[in-house]
Amino acid sequence: MQYWLMKSEPDEVSIDDVMASKDQTTPWFGVRNYQARNFMRDQMQVGDGVLFYHSSCPEPGIAGLAEIVSAPYSDASQFDAKGKYYDPKATQEQPRWISIDVKGTQKTRLLSLAEMRTIPALEEMTVLQKGSRLSITPVTPAQWKAVVKLLK
DNA sequence: GCCAACGTTGGC
DNA sequence: GCCAACGTTGGC
């Protein structure tokens, strides 16, 4: 059992979108970074906890809680020649990118990036480090606990 | 829109 | 395998 922070642009998929979808579950597709892919492929397990983070928006921050509800599977968007996630080097036989399904468990108040930076227990969070851009980052159990407490 | 930081590409 | 050029991310 591990914990993760996953970034999503609310213009694309917000916590509201996730909570409104069937079974509150949505496929996480479009990851095009190897490090993030490898986390999904090699480490994520069904039941892992997810901090749902809104990025590239007026108020970036954690907007909800979610969990991993599927094993990794081939990301269909890599084969869509007209889509923005198309990868000409990916083949059906050798897919390069994967998806997993994420289930929203709770929309929370917004724990803004600015507030997160004031919390000593979150100081070491990867997402708060200078230059951190990864869309999926591991969260320690202590960090998870601290965030959940702040969101109650 | 700016720009720092980081990732990827491709020539050599 | 090096590294310059280019592209992307994402906060501000």
mmCIF file of C-alpha atoms (C1' of nucleotides) in Angstrom:
data_model
loop_
_atom_site.group_PDB
_atom_site.id
_atom_site.type_symbol
_atom_site.label_atom_id
_atom_site.label_comp_id
_atom_site.label_asym_id
_atom_site.label_seq_id
_atom_site.Cartn_x
_atom_site.Cartn_y
_atom_site.Cartn_z
ATOM 1 C CA MET A 1 0.000 0.000 0.000
ATOM 2 C CA GLN A 2 1.445 3.276 -1.122
ATOM 3 C CA TYR A 3 0.351 6.856 -1.538
ATOM 4 C CA TRP A 4 0.570 9.152 -4.526
ATOM 5 C CA LEU A 5 -0.068 12.673 -5.636
ATOM 6 C CA MET A 6 -1.529 12.910 -9.117
ATOM 7 C CA LYS A 7 -1.808 16.172 -11.029
ATOM 8 C CA SER A 8 -4.684 16.961 -13.309
ATOM 9 C CA GLU A 9 -5.630 20.162 -15.039
ATOM 10 C CA PRO A 10 -9.179 20.900 -13.909
ATOM 11 C CA ASP A 11 -9.960 22.156 -17.414
ATOM 12 C CA GLU A 12 -9.337 18.584 -18.555
ATOM 13 C CA VAL A 13 -10.421 16.458 -15.602
ATOM 14 C CA SER A 14 -11.389 18.083 -12.310
ATOM 15 C CA ILE A 15 -12.313 16.399 -9.047
ATOM 16 C CA ASP A 16 -15.920 17.307 -9.870
ATOM 17 C CA ASP A 17 -15.633 15.470 -13.173
ATOM 18 C CA VAL A 18 -14.296 12.407 -11.404
ATOM 19 C CA MET A 19 -16.996 12.422 -8.731
ATOM 20 C CA ALA A 20 -19.655 12.834 -11.454
ATOM 21 C CA SER A 21 -18.423 9.945 -13.577
ATOM 22 C CA LYS A 22 -19.810 6.429 -13.418
ATOM 23 C CA ASP A 23 -18.758 4.741 -10.173
ATOM 24 C CA GLN A 24 -16.712 7.911 -9.567
ATOM 25 C CA THR A 25 -14.106 6.155 -11.668
ATOM 26 C CA THR A 26 -12.122 7.584 -14.539
ATOM 27 C CA PRO A 27 -9.283 6.278 -16.666
ATOM 28 C CA TRP A 28 -6.012 8.129 -16.117
ATOM 29 C CA PHE A 29 -4.614 8.494 -19.603
ATOM 30 C CA GLY A 30 -2.192 10.768 -21.381
ATOM 31 C CA VAL A 31 0.821 10.330 -19.121
ATOM 32 C CA ARG A 32 3.781 10.846 -21.456
ATOM 33 C CA ASN A 33 6.661 10.883 -19.054
ATOM 34 C CA TYR A 34 8.681 7.741 -18.428
ATOM 35 C CA GLN A 35 9.222 8.275 -14.738
ATOM 36 C CA ALA A 36 5.524 8.788 -14.124
ATOM 37 C CA ARG A 37 4.692 5.823 -16.343
ATOM 38 C CA ASN A 38 7.080 3.619 -14.445
ATOM 39 C CA PHE A 39 5.437 4.526 -11.152
ATOM 40 C CA MET A 40 2.111 3.435 -12.628
ATOM 41 C CA ARG A 41 3.501 0.317 -14.216
ATOM 42 C CA ASP A 42 5.828 -0.909 -11.491
ATOM 43 C CA GLN A 43 4.595 0.376 -8.174
ATOM 44 C CA MET A 44 0.948 1.290 -8.154
ATOM 45 C CA GLN A 45 -1.386 -1.237 -6.575
ATOM 46 C CA VAL A 46 -5.131 -1.404 -6.380
ATOM 47 C CA GLY A 47 -6.101 0.327 -3.145
ATOM 48 C CA ASP A 48 -3.257 2.854 -3.141
ATOM 49 C CA GLY A 49 -4.277 6.304 -1.896
ATOM 50 C CA VAL A 50 -4.219 9.307 -4.208
ATOM 51 C CA LEU A 51 -4.095 13.020 -3.475
ATOM 52 C CA PHE A 52 -5.957 14.596 -6.378
ATOM 53 C CA TYR A 53 -4.140 17.791 -7.330
ATOM 54 C CA HIS A 54 -5.349 20.570 -9.592
ATOM 55 C CA SER A 55 -2.541 22.120 -11.619
ATOM 56 C CA SER A 56 -2.212 24.867 -14.232
ATOM 57 C CA CYS A 57 -5.208 26.722 -12.887
ATOM 58 C CA PRO A 58 -5.951 29.878 -10.876
ATOM 59 C CA GLU A 59 -5.673 28.073 -7.540
ATOM 60 C CA PRO A 60 -3.426 25.034 -7.715
ATOM 61 C CA GLY A 61 -3.665 22.572 -4.839
ATOM 62 C CA ILE A 62 -5.126 19.343 -3.518
ATOM 63 C CA ALA A 63 -8.820 19.178 -4.289
ATOM 64 C CA GLY A 64 -9.808 15.665 -3.296
ATOM 65 C CA LEU A 65 -8.939 12.117 -2.344
ATOM 66 C CA ALA A 66 -8.990 9.104 -4.601
ATOM 67 C CA GLU A 67 -7.718 5.577 -4.916
ATOM 68 C CA ILE A 68 -6.249 3.300 -7.536
ATOM 69 C CA VAL A 69 -8.832 0.768 -8.691
ATOM 70 C CA SER A 70 -7.218 -1.064 -11.598
ATOM 71 C CA ALA A 71 -4.048 -2.683 -12.765
ATOM 72 C CA PRO A 72 -2.147 -0.865 -15.510
ATOM 73 C CA TYR A 73 -3.400 -1.359 -19.065
ATOM 74 C CA SER A 74 -2.495 -0.016 -22.480
ATOM 75 C CA ASP A 75 -3.410 3.662 -22.937
ATOM 76 C CA ALA A 76 -5.650 3.797 -26.013
ATOM 77 C CA SER A 77 -4.915 7.471 -26.641
ATOM 78 C CA GLN A 78 -1.402 6.664 -27.861
ATOM 79 C CA PHE A 79 -2.914 5.093 -31.007
ATOM 80 C CA ASP A 80 -5.277 7.930 -31.890
ATOM 81 C CA ALA A 81 -3.499 9.623 -34.778
ATOM 82 C CA LYS A 82 -5.685 12.703 -34.457
ATOM 83 C CA GLY A 83 -5.442 13.106 -30.703
ATOM 84 C CA LYS A 84 -2.979 15.172 -28.756
ATOM 85 C CA TYR A 85 -1.648 12.101 -26.987
ATOM 86 C CA TYR A 86 -0.760 10.252 -30.178
ATOM 87 C CA ASP A 87 2.616 8.520 -30.187
ATOM 88 C CA PRO A 88 3.683 7.365 -33.659
ATOM 89 C CA LYS A 89 6.278 5.049 -32.157
ATOM 90 C CA ALA A 90 3.781 3.056 -30.120
ATOM 91 C CA THR A 91 2.319 -0.131 -31.563
ATOM 92 C CA GLN A 92 -0.507 -2.404 -30.413
ATOM 93 C CA GLU A 93 2.058 -5.159 -29.927
ATOM 94 C CA GLN A 94 4.426 -2.889 -28.047
ATOM 95 C CA PRO A 95 2.481 -0.127 -26.373
ATOM 96 C CA ARG A 96 4.622 2.532 -24.812
ATOM 97 C CA TRP A 97 2.126 4.226 -22.502
ATOM 98 C CA ILE A 98 -0.326 2.926 -19.946
ATOM 99 C CA SER A 99 -3.416 3.966 -18.073
ATOM 100 C CA ILE A 100 -4.867 3.029 -14.717
ATOM 101 C CA ASP A 101 -8.325 3.677 -13.320
ATOM 102 C CA VAL A 102 -8.744 6.151 -10.486
ATOM 103 C CA LYS A 103 -11.791 6.343 -8.250
ATOM 104 C CA GLY A 104 -12.634 9.544 -6.465
ATOM 105 C CA THR A 105 -13.494 8.901 -2.826
ATOM 106 C CA GLN A 106 -14.026 12.453 -1.600
ATOM 107 C CA LYS A 107 -14.061 15.983 -2.858
ATOM 108 C CA THR A 108 -12.362 18.039 -0.182
ATOM 109 C CA ARG A 109 -11.784 21.697 0.459
ATOM 110 C CA LEU A 110 -8.939 23.069 -1.620
ATOM 111 C CA LEU A 111 -5.636 22.706 0.172
ATOM 112 C CA SER A 112 -3.803 25.280 -1.872
ATOM 113 C CA LEU A 113 -0.204 25.034 -2.918
ATOM 114 C CA ALA A 114 0.430 28.233 -0.976
ATOM 115 C CA GLU A 115 -0.979 26.678 2.208
ATOM 116 C CA MET A 116 0.908 23.447 1.651
ATOM 117 C CA ARG A 117 4.139 25.419 1.613
ATOM 118 C CA THR A 118 3.435 26.666 5.123
ATOM 119 C CA ILE A 119 3.035 23.183 6.625
ATOM 120 C CA PRO A 120 6.277 21.857 8.120
ATOM 121 C CA ALA A 121 5.141 18.226 7.797
ATOM 122 C CA LEU A 122 4.846 18.697 4.038
ATOM 123 C CA GLU A 123 8.192 20.414 3.528
ATOM 124 C CA GLU A 124 9.747 17.365 1.908
ATOM 125 C CA MET A 125 6.888 16.595 -0.453
ATOM 126 C CA THR A 126 8.230 16.054 -3.951
ATOM 127 C CA VAL A 127 5.610 18.280 -5.508
ATOM 128 C CA LEU A 128 6.815 21.202 -3.380
ATOM 129 C CA GLN A 129 10.432 20.883 -4.439
ATOM 130 C CA LYS A 130 11.868 23.476 -6.733
ATOM 131 C CA GLY A 131 11.545 22.545 -10.384
ATOM 132 C CA SER A 132 9.333 19.530 -9.645
ATOM 133 C CA ARG A 133 7.145 18.874 -12.669
ATOM 134 C CA LEU A 134 6.329 15.185 -12.461
ATOM 135 C CA SER A 135 2.607 14.560 -12.785
ATOM 136 C CA ILE A 136 2.727 11.536 -10.491
ATOM 137 C CA THR A 137 4.826 11.564 -7.346
ATOM 138 C CA PRO A 138 5.045 9.305 -4.300
ATOM 139 C CA VAL A 139 3.732 10.582 -0.984
ATOM 140 C CA THR A 140 4.989 9.226 2.332
ATOM 141 C CA PRO A 141 2.535 7.814 4.876
ATOM 142 C CA ALA A 142 3.372 10.711 7.209
ATOM 143 C CA GLN A 143 2.654 13.248 4.473
ATOM 144 C CA TRP A 144 -0.586 11.502 3.612
ATOM 145 C CA LYS A 145 -1.648 11.530 7.235
ATOM 146 C CA ALA A 146 -0.815 15.224 7.565
ATOM 147 C CA VAL A 147 -2.776 16.156 4.444
ATOM 148 C CA VAL A 148 -5.834 14.111 5.412
ATOM 149 C CA LYS A 149 -5.816 15.745 8.842
ATOM 150 C CA LEU A 150 -5.712 19.202 7.248
ATOM 151 C CA LEU A 151 -8.617 18.336 4.996
ATOM 152 C CA LYS A 152 -10.933 17.140 7.757
ATOM 153 C "C1'" DG B 1 2.745 35.848 -21.151
ATOM 154 C "C1'" DC B 2 7.146 35.001 -18.745
ATOM 155 C "C1'" DC B 3 10.552 32.048 -17.510
ATOM 156 C "C1'" DA B 4 13.052 28.499 -14.602
ATOM 157 C "C1'" DA B 5 13.654 23.833 -14.542
ATOM 158 C "C1'" DC B 6 13.676 19.693 -16.544
ATOM 159 C "C1'" DG B 7 13.032 16.094 -20.357
ATOM 160 C "C1'" DT B 8 13.798 14.659 -25.118
ATOM 161 C "C1'" DT B 9 15.903 14.653 -29.551
ATOM 162 C "C1'" DG B 10 19.348 14.160 -32.790
ATOM 163 C "C1'" DG B 11 23.845 15.412 -34.931
ATOM 164 C "C1'" DC B 12 28.365 14.313 -34.311
ATOM 165 C "C1'" DG C 1 27.914 8.933 -25.271
ATOM 166 C "C1'" DC C 2 28.050 14.019 -25.288
ATOM 167 C "C1'" DC C 3 25.623 18.058 -25.379
ATOM 168 C "C1'" DA C 4 23.225 21.957 -27.730
ATOM 169 C "C1'" DA C 5 18.835 22.973 -29.198
ATOM 170 C "C1'" DC C 6 14.337 22.571 -28.584
ATOM 171 C "C1'" DG C 7 9.880 21.396 -26.237
ATOM 172 C "C1'" DT C 8 7.030 21.077 -22.060
ATOM 173 C "C1'" DT C 9 5.440 21.971 -17.446
ATOM 174 C "C1'" DG C 10 3.401 24.800 -14.354
ATOM 175 C "C1'" DG C 11 3.653 28.567 -10.900
ATOM 176 C "C1'" DC C 12 3.424 33.282 -10.949
#
